[in-house]
Coordinates of N, CA and C in Angstrom, one line a residue:
R927 N -10.2 -2.3 5.5 CA -10.8 -1.7 4.4 C -10.6 -2.5 3.1
L928 N -11.6 -2.4 2.2 CA -11.6 -3.2 1.0 C -10.3 -3.0 0.2
L929 N -9.9 -1.8 0.0 CA -8.7 -1.5 -0.8 C -7.4 -2.0 -0.2
I930 N -7.3 -2.0 1.1 CA -6.1 -2.4 1.8 C -6.0 -4.0 1.8
T931 N -7.1 -4.6 2.1 CA -7.0 -6.1 2.3 C -6.6 -6.8 1.0
G932 N -7.3 -6.5 -0.1 CA -7.0 -7.2 -1.4 C -7.3 -8.6 -1.3
C933 N -8.1 -9.0 -0.3 CA -8.4 -10.5 -0.1 C -9.9 -10.7 -0.3
L934 N -10.3 -10.7 -1.6 CA -11.8 -10.7 -1.9 C -12.3 -11.9 -2.6
C935 N -13.5 -12.3 -2.3 CA -14.1 -13.3 -3.1 C -15.6 -13.0 -3.2
L936 N -16.3 -13.5 -4.2 CA -17.7 -13.3 -4.5 C -18.3 -14.6 -5.0
A937 N -19.6 -14.9 -4.6 CA -20.1 -16.2 -4.9 C -20.6 -16.5 -6.3
S938 N -21.3 -15.5 -6.9 CA -22.0 -15.9 -8.2 C -21.8 -14.8 -9.3
C939 N -22.1 -15.3 -10.5 CA -22.0 -14.4 -11.6 C -23.2 -13.4 -11.5
Q940 N -24.3 -13.8 -11.0 CA -25.5 -12.9 -10.8 C -25.1 -11.8 -9.9
R941 N -24.4 -12.0 -8.8 CA -24.0 -11.0 -7.9 C -23.0 -10.1 -8.7
N942 N -22.1 -10.7 -9.5 CA -21.1 -9.9 -10.3 C -21.9 -8.9 -11.2
M943 N -22.9 -9.4 -11.8 CA -23.7 -8.5 -12.7 C -24.4 -7.4 -11.9
K944 N -24.9 -7.7 -10.8 CA -25.5 -6.7 -9.9 C -24.5 -5.6 -9.6
H945 N -23.2 -5.9 -9.3 CA -22.2 -4.9 -9.0 C -21.8 -4.1 -10.2
S946 N -21.9 -4.8 -11.4 CA -21.6 -4.0 -12.6 C -22.6 -2.9 -12.8
L947 N -23.8 -3.2 -12.6 CA -24.9 -2.2 -12.8 C -24.8 -1.1 -11.7
E948 N -24.4 -1.5 -10.5 CA -24.3 -0.6 -9.4 C -23.1 0.4 -9.7
A949 N -22.0 -0.2 -10.3 CA -20.8 0.6 -10.6 C -21.2 1.6 -11.7
V950 N -22.0 1.2 -12.7 CA -22.4 2.2 -13.7 C -23.2 3.3 -13.1
R951 N -24.1 2.9 -12.2 CA -25.0 3.9 -11.6 C -24.1 4.9 -10.8
R952 N -23.0 4.5 -10.3 CA -22.1 5.3 -9.5 C -21.2 6.2 -10.4
G953 N -21.3 6.1 -11.7 CA -20.6 7.0 -12.5 C -19.4 6.5 -13.2
L954 N -19.2 5.2 -13.2 CA -18.0 4.6 -13.9 C -18.3 4.4 -15.4
D955 N -17.3 4.4 -16.2 CA -17.5 4.0 -17.6 C -17.4 2.5 -17.6
V956 N -17.7 1.9 -18.8 CA -17.8 0.5 -18.9 C -16.5 -0.3 -18.6
V957 N -15.4 0.3 -19.0 CA -14.1 -0.4 -18.7 C -13.9 -0.4 -17.2
D958 N -14.1 0.8 -16.5 CA -13.9 0.8 -15.0 C -15.0 -0.1 -14.3
C959 N -16.2 -0.1 -14.9 CA -17.2 -1.0 -14.3 C -16.8 -2.4 -14.4
E960 N -16.2 -2.9 -15.5 CA -15.7 -4.3 -15.6 C -14.6 -4.5 -14.6
C961 N -13.7 -3.5 -14.4 CA -12.6 -3.7 -13.5 C -13.1 -3.8 -12.0
V962 N -14.1 -3.0 -11.6 CA -14.7 -3.1 -10.3 C -15.3 -4.5 -10.1
S963 N -16.1 -4.9 -11.1 CA -16.8 -6.2 -11.0 C -15.8 -7.3 -10.9
S964 N -14.7 -7.2 -11.8 CA -13.7 -8.3 -11.8 C -13.0 -8.3 -10.4
F965 N -12.7 -7.2 -9.8 CA -12.0 -7.1 -8.5 C -12.9 -7.8 -7.5
L966 N -14.2 -7.5 -7.5 CA -15.1 -8.0 -6.5 C -15.3 -9.5 -6.7
A967 N -15.2 -10.0 -7.9 CA -15.5 -11.3 -8.2 C -14.3 -12.3 -7.9
R968 N -13.1 -11.7 -7.9 CA -12.0 -12.6 -7.7 C -12.0 -13.3 -6.3
S969 N -11.4 -14.5 -6.3 CA -11.3 -15.2 -5.1 C -9.8 -15.1 -4.6
H970 N -9.6 -14.3 -3.5 CA -8.3 -14.1 -3.0 C -8.2 -14.5 -1.6
S971 N -7.0 -14.8 -1.2 CA -6.8 -15.0 0.2 C -5.8 -13.8 0.6
I972 N -5.0 -14.0 1.6 CA -4.1 -13.0 2.0 C -2.9 -12.9 1.1
F973 N -2.2 -11.8 1.0 CA -1.1 -11.6 0.1 C 0.2 -11.5 0.9
V974 N 1.0 -12.5 0.8 CA 2.3 -12.6 1.6 C 3.4 -13.1 0.6
G975 N 4.5 -12.4 0.7 CA 5.7 -12.8 -0.1 C 5.5 -12.8 -1.6
G976 N 4.6 -11.9 -2.0 CA 4.4 -11.7 -3.5 C 3.4 -12.7 -4.1
E977 N 2.7 -13.4 -3.2 CA 1.7 -14.3 -3.8 C 0.5 -14.4 -2.8
Y978 N -0.7 -14.8 -3.4 CA -1.8 -15.1 -2.5 C -1.7 -16.5 -1.9
C979 N -2.0 -16.5 -0.6 CA -1.9 -17.8 0.1 C -3.1 -17.9 1.1
H980 N -3.3 -19.1 1.6 CA -4.4 -19.3 2.6 C -4.0 -18.8 3.9
S981 N -5.0 -18.2 4.6 CA -4.8 -17.8 6.0 C -4.8 -19.0 6.9
Q982 N -4.0 -18.9 8.0 CA -4.0 -20.0 8.9 C -5.3 -20.2 9.7
G983 N -6.1 -19.1 9.8 CA -7.3 -19.2 10.5 C -8.5 -19.7 9.7
G984 N -8.4 -19.3 8.4 CA -9.5 -19.7 7.5 C -10.8 -19.0 7.7
E985 N -10.8 -17.9 8.5 CA -12.1 -17.2 8.7 C -12.3 -16.1 7.8
D986 N -13.5 -15.9 7.3 CA -13.8 -14.8 6.4 C -14.6 -13.7 7.2
I987 N -14.5 -12.5 6.8 CA -15.3 -11.4 7.3 C -16.1 -10.8 6.2
E988 N -17.3 -10.4 6.5 CA -18.2 -9.8 5.4 C -17.8 -8.3 5.3
V989 N -17.8 -7.9 4.0 CA -17.6 -6.5 3.7 C -19.0 -6.0 3.3
I990 N -19.5 -5.0 4.1 CA -20.9 -4.5 3.9 C -20.9 -3.2 3.2
D991 N -21.7 -3.0 2.2 CA -21.9 -1.7 1.5 C -22.8 -0.9 2.5
P992 N -22.3 0.2 3.1 CA -23.1 0.9 4.0 C -24.3 1.6 3.4
S993 N -24.3 1.9 2.1 CA -25.4 2.5 1.5 C -26.6 1.6 1.2
T994 N -26.3 0.3 1.1 CA -27.4 -0.7 0.9 C -27.5 -1.7 2.0
E995 N -26.5 -1.8 2.9 CA -26.4 -2.8 3.9 C -26.3 -4.2 3.4
E996 N -25.9 -4.3 2.1 CA -25.8 -5.6 1.5 C -24.3 -6.1 1.6
I997 N -24.1 -7.4 1.6 CA -22.8 -7.9 1.6 C -22.2 -7.7 0.2
L998 N -21.0 -6.9 0.2 CA -20.3 -6.7 -1.1 C -19.5 -8.0 -1.5
T999 N -18.8 -8.5 -0.5 CA -17.9 -9.6 -0.6 C -17.5 -10.1 0.7
T1000 N -16.6 -11.0 0.7 CA -16.0 -11.4 2.0 C -14.4 -11.3 1.8
C1001 N -13.8 -11.1 2.9 CA -12.3 -11.0 3.0 C -11.8 -12.0 3.9
R1002 N -10.7 -12.6 3.6 CA -10.0 -13.5 4.5 C -9.4 -12.7 5.7
L1003 N -9.6 -13.2 6.9 CA -9.1 -12.6 8.1 C -7.7 -13.2 8.4
A1004 N -6.8 -12.3 8.5 CA -5.4 -12.7 8.8 C -5.3 -13.0 10.3
T1005 N -4.5 -14.0 10.7 CA -4.3 -14.3 12.1 C -2.9 -13.7 12.5
Q1006 N -2.5 -13.9 13.7 CA -1.2 -13.4 14.2 C -0.1 -14.2 13.5
I1007 N -0.4 -15.5 13.2 CA 0.6 -16.3 12.5 C 0.8 -15.8 11.1
D1008 N -0.3 -15.3 10.4 CA -0.2 -14.8 9.1 C 0.6 -13.5 9.1
V1009 N 0.3 -12.6 10.1 CA 1.1 -11.4 10.2 C 2.6 -11.7 10.4
D1010 N 2.9 -12.6 11.3 CA 4.3 -13.0 11.5 C 4.9 -13.5 10.2
R1011 N 4.2 -14.3 9.5 CA 4.7 -14.8 8.2 C 4.9 -13.7 7.2
A1012 N 4.0 -12.7 7.2 CA 4.2 -11.5 6.3 C 5.4 -10.7 6.7
V1013 N 5.6 -10.5 8.0 CA 6.8 -9.8 8.5 C 8.1 -10.5 8.1
V1014 N 8.1 -11.8 8.2 CA 9.3 -12.6 7.8 C 9.5 -12.4 6.3
A1015 N 8.5 -12.5 5.5 CA 8.6 -12.4 4.0 C 9.1 -11.0 3.7
A1016 N 8.5 -10.0 4.3 CA 9.0 -8.6 4.1 C 10.4 -8.4 4.5
R1017 N 10.8 -9.0 5.6 CA 12.2 -8.9 6.0 C 13.2 -9.6 5.0
N1018 N 12.7 -10.7 4.6 CA 13.6 -11.5 3.6 C 13.7 -10.6 2.3
S1019 N 12.6 -10.0 1.9 CA 12.7 -9.2 0.7 C 13.5 -8.0 0.9
F1020 N 13.4 -7.4 2.1 CA 14.2 -6.2 2.4 C 15.7 -6.6 2.4
D1021 N 16.1 -7.7 3.0 CA 17.5 -8.1 3.1 C 18.0 -8.6 1.8
S1022 N 17.2 -9.1 0.9 CA 17.7 -9.7 -0.3 C 17.6 -8.8 -1.5
V1023 N 16.6 -7.9 -1.5 CA 16.3 -7.1 -2.7 C 16.3 -5.6 -2.4
W1024 N 15.4 -5.1 -1.6 CA 15.2 -3.7 -1.4 C 16.4 -2.9 -0.9
R1025 N 17.1 -3.5 0.0 CA 18.3 -2.9 0.6 C 19.4 -2.6 -0.4
D1026 N 19.5 -3.4 -1.4 CA 20.5 -3.3 -2.5 C 20.1 -2.3 -3.6
F1027 N 18.9 -1.9 -3.6 CA 18.5 -0.9 -4.6 C 19.2 0.4 -4.4
W1028 N 19.6 1.1 -5.4 CA 20.1 2.4 -5.3 C 18.9 3.3 -4.9
A1029 N 19.2 4.5 -4.3 CA 18.2 5.4 -3.8 C 17.3 5.8 -5.0
D1030 N 17.8 6.1 -6.2 CA 17.0 6.5 -7.3 C 16.1 5.3 -7.7
E1031 N 16.5 4.1 -7.6 CA 15.7 3.0 -8.0 C 14.5 2.8 -7.0
R1032 N 14.7 3.0 -5.7 CA 13.7 3.0 -4.7 C 12.7 4.1 -5.0
G1033 N 13.2 5.3 -5.3 CA 12.3 6.4 -5.6 C 11.4 6.1 -6.8
A1034 N 12.0 5.5 -7.8 CA 11.3 5.2 -9.1 C 10.2 4.2 -8.8
I1035 N 10.4 3.3 -7.9 CA 9.4 2.3 -7.6 C 8.2 3.0 -6.9
L1036 N 8.5 3.8 -6.0 CA 7.4 4.5 -5.2 C 6.7 5.5 -6.2
A1037 N 7.4 6.2 -7.1 CA 6.8 7.1 -8.0 C 5.9 6.3 -9.0
R1038 N 6.3 5.1 -9.4 CA 5.4 4.3 -10.3 C 4.2 3.9 -9.5
L1039 N 4.3 3.6 -8.3 CA 3.1 3.2 -7.5 C 2.1 4.4 -7.4
A1040 N 2.7 5.6 -7.2 CA 1.8 6.8 -7.2 C 1.1 7.0 -8.5
N1041 N 1.8 6.8 -9.6 CA 1.2 6.9 -11.0 C 0.1 5.9 -11.2
L1042 N 0.4 4.6 -10.7 CA -0.7 3.6 -10.8 C -1.9 4.0 -10.0
I1043 N -1.7 4.5 -8.9 CA -2.9 4.9 -8.1 C -3.7 6.0 -8.8
R1044 N -3.0 7.0 -9.4 CA -3.7 8.0 -10.2 C -4.4 7.4 -11.4
S1045 N -3.7 6.6 -12.1 CA -4.3 6.0 -13.3 C -5.5 5.1 -13.1
H1046 N -5.6 4.6 -11.9 CA -6.8 3.7 -11.5 C -7.6 4.4 -10.5
G1047 N -7.6 5.7 -10.4 CA -8.3 6.5 -9.4 C -9.8 6.3 -9.4
D1048 N -10.4 6.2 -10.5 CA -11.9 6.0 -10.6 C -12.3 4.7 -9.9
V1049 N -11.5 3.6 -10.3 CA -11.8 2.3 -9.7 C -11.5 2.3 -8.2
L1050 N -10.4 2.8 -7.8 CA -10.1 2.8 -6.4 C -11.1 3.6 -5.6
A1051 N -11.5 4.8 -6.1 CA -12.5 5.6 -5.4 C -13.9 4.9 -5.3
T1052 N -14.2 4.2 -6.4 CA -15.5 3.5 -6.4 C -15.5 2.3 -5.4
L1053 N -14.4 1.6 -5.4 CA -14.3 0.5 -4.4 C -14.3 1.0 -3.0
D1054 N -13.6 2.1 -2.7 CA -13.6 2.7 -1.4 C -15.0 3.2 -1.0
A1055 N -15.6 3.8 -1.9 CA -17.0 4.3 -1.7 C -17.9 3.2 -1.3
M1056 N -17.8 2.1 -2.1 CA -18.7 0.9 -1.8 C -18.3 0.3 -0.4
D1057 N -17.1 0.4 0.0 CA -16.7 -0.1 1.3 C -17.0 0.7 2.5
C1058 N -16.8 2.0 2.4 CA -17.0 2.9 3.6 C -18.1 3.9 3.5
G1059 N -18.7 4.1 2.3 CA -19.9 5.0 2.2 C -19.5 6.4 2.0
T1060 N -18.3 6.8 1.9 CA -17.9 8.1 1.6 C -18.3 8.4 0.1
P1061 N -18.9 9.6 -0.2 CA -19.2 9.8 -1.6 C -18.0 9.7 -2.5
R1062 N -18.2 9.0 -3.6 CA -17.2 8.7 -4.6 C -16.5 10.0 -5.1
S1063 N -17.3 11.1 -5.2 CA -16.7 12.3 -5.7 C -15.6 12.9 -4.8
I1064 N -15.9 12.7 -3.5 CA -14.9 13.2 -2.5 C -13.6 12.3 -2.5
L1065 N -13.9 11.0 -2.6 CA -12.7 10.1 -2.7 C -11.9 10.4 -3.9
R1066 N -12.6 10.6 -5.1 CA -11.9 10.8 -6.3 C -11.1 12.1 -6.4
Q1067 N -11.7 13.1 -5.8 CA -11.1 14.5 -5.8 C -10.1 14.7 -4.7
D1068 N -10.3 14.1 -3.6 CA -9.4 14.4 -2.4 C -8.6 13.2 -2.0
S1069 N -9.2 12.1 -1.6 CA -8.5 11.0 -1.0 C -7.6 10.2 -1.9
V1070 N -8.0 9.9 -3.1 CA -7.1 9.1 -4.0 C -5.9 9.9 -4.4
P1071 N -6.1 11.2 -4.8 CA -4.9 12.0 -5.2 C -4.0 12.2 -4.0
L1072 N -4.5 12.4 -2.8 CA -3.7 12.5 -1.6 C -2.9 11.3 -1.3
F1073 N -3.5 10.1 -1.5 CA -2.9 8.8 -1.3 C -1.7 8.7 -2.3
A1074 N -1.9 9.1 -3.5 CA -0.8 9.1 -4.5 C 0.2 10.1 -4.2
D1075 N -0.2 11.3 -3.7 CA 0.8 12.3 -3.3 C 1.7 11.8 -2.2
F1076 N 1.2 11.0 -1.3 CA 2.1 10.4 -0.2 C 3.2 9.6 -0.8
F1077 N 2.9 8.8 -1.8 CA 3.9 8.0 -2.4 C 4.9 8.9 -3.2
D1078 N 4.4 9.9 -3.9 CA 5.3 10.9 -4.5 C 6.2 11.5 -3.6
Y1079 N 5.7 11.9 -2.4 CA 6.5 12.6 -1.4 C 7.7 11.6 -1.0
Y1080 N 7.3 10.4 -0.7 CA 8.4 9.5 -0.2 C 9.3 9.0 -1.4
A1081 N 8.7 9.1 -2.6 CA 9.6 8.8 -3.8 C 10.7 9.8 -3.9
G1082 N 10.5 11.0 -3.4 CA 11.6 12.0 -3.5 C 12.6 11.9 -2.4
W1083 N 12.3 11.2 -1.4 CA 13.2 11.2 -0.2 C 14.5 10.3 -0.4
P1084 N 14.4 9.2 -1.1 CA 15.7 8.4 -1.2 C 16.8 9.2 -1.8
S1085 N 16.6 10.1 -2.7 CA 17.7 10.8 -3.3 C 18.2 12.0 -2.4
K1086 N 17.5 12.2 -1.3 CA 17.9 13.3 -0.4 C 18.5 12.8 0.9
L1087 N 18.6 11.5 1.0 CA 19.2 10.9 2.2 C 20.7 11.0 2.1
E1088 N 21.3 11.7 3.0 CA 22.7 11.9 2.9 C 23.3 11.7 4.3
G1089 N 24.6 11.5 4.4 CA 25.2 11.4 5.7 C 25.6 12.8 6.2
S1090 N 26.0 12.8 7.4 CA 26.4 14.1 8.1 C 27.8 13.8 8.7
I1091 N 28.7 14.8 8.7 CA 30.0 14.7 9.3 C 30.0 15.6 10.4
L1092 N 30.4 15.1 11.6 CA 30.4 15.9 12.8 C 31.8 15.7 13.5
P1093 N 32.3 16.8 14.1 CA 33.5 16.7 14.8 C 33.3 15.8 16.0
A1094 N 34.3 14.9 16.3 CA 34.1 14.0 17.4 C 34.3 14.7 18.8
S1095 N 35.2 15.7 18.8 CA 35.5 16.4 20.0 C 36.0 17.8 19.7
P1096 N 35.2 18.8 19.4 CA 35.6 20.1 18.9 C 36.7 20.8 19.9
R1097 N 36.5 20.7 21.2 CA 37.5 21.3 22.1 C 38.8 20.7 22.0
R1098 N 38.9 19.4 22.0 CA 40.1 18.7 21.9 C 40.8 18.9 20.6
Q1099 N 40.0 19.0 19.5 CA 40.6 19.2 18.2 C 41.3 20.6 18.1
R1100 N 40.6 21.6 18.7 CA 41.2 22.9 18.7 C 42.5 23.0 19.6
A1101 N 42.4 22.3 20.7 CA 43.6 22.4 21.6 C 44.8 21.7 21.1
E1102 N 44.6 20.5 20.5 CA 45.7 19.7 20.0 C 46.0 19.9 18.6
G1103 N 45.1 20.5 17.9 CA 45.3 20.7 16.4 C 45.1 19.4 15.7
T1104 N 44.4 18.4 16.3 CA 44.1 17.2 15.6 C 42.6 17.1 15.4
G1105 N 42.2 16.2 14.7 CA 40.8 16.1 14.5 C 40.3 14.7 14.1
F1106 N 39.2 14.3 14.7 CA 38.6 13.1 14.4 C 37.2 13.4 14.0
L1107 N 36.6 12.7 13.0 CA 35.3 13.0 12.6 C 34.4 11.8 12.8
N1108 N 33.2 12.1 13.2 CA 32.2 11.1 13.2 C 31.3 11.3 12.0
F1109 N 30.8 10.3 11.4 CA 29.8 10.5 10.3 C 28.5 9.7 10.5
V1110 N 27.5 10.2 10.0 CA 26.2 9.6 10.1 C 25.7 9.3 8.7
K1111 N 25.3 8.0 8.5 CA 24.9 7.6 7.2 C 23.5 7.0 7.4
S1112 N 22.5 7.6 6.7 CA 21.1 7.1 6.8 C 20.9 5.9 5.9
E1113 N 20.4 4.8 6.5 CA 20.2 3.6 5.7 C 18.8 3.1 6.1
P1114 N 18.1 2.3 5.2 CA 16.8 1.7 5.6 C 17.0 0.8 6.8
V1115 N 16.0 0.9 7.7 CA 16.1 0.1 9.0 C 15.5 -1.3 8.8
G1116 N 14.4 -1.4 8.1 CA 13.8 -2.7 7.9 C 12.3 -2.7 7.9
V1117 N 11.7 -3.7 8.4 CA 10.3 -4.0 8.3 C 9.6 -3.5 9.5
V1118 N 8.4 -3.0 9.3 CA 7.5 -2.6 10.4 C 6.1 -3.2 10.1
A1119 N 5.6 -3.9 11.1 CA 4.2 -4.4 11.0 C 3.3 -3.4 11.7
A1120 N 2.4 -2.8 10.9 CA 1.5 -1.8 11.5 C 0.1 -2.1 11.2

């Protein structure tokens, strides 16, 4: 999907102008229209380790606007090597940064992402509508807010992760009057490539 890949490029200013007019037609104000055009006009590759980099395969795929059947842009296609590289970069970030954040810091980062999604909802809905053909109004009223709500939901979880204390052997403890306790502590597991 266009929103997920973030790997876009466009050939000419004339095409950029055409998308600006199309965005206005779809109900965006001028600022949002410029943002959509700018996003479609950028030349990006894949995003790994906090920066744009070239794909190992070098192959592009066309993104087609289903309402016009015209090419919106092209996206760089990631290879298995690129995915492996992204997993390594994510793991390195997890081991060096994310794991050491306090729960409230992790929650704040996810909440900020939810707020960014909401504040750019018109642009995100327009890009998604251009990509998949779903009416922009449905995306703006339902999909984009739901996407932000997912991040809000998970933003609340870090402060609710607690350990549990369980008796190691309840029968033995009662019989001998001694006790050992096991405890469970929830911690981030790591990186998942999906």
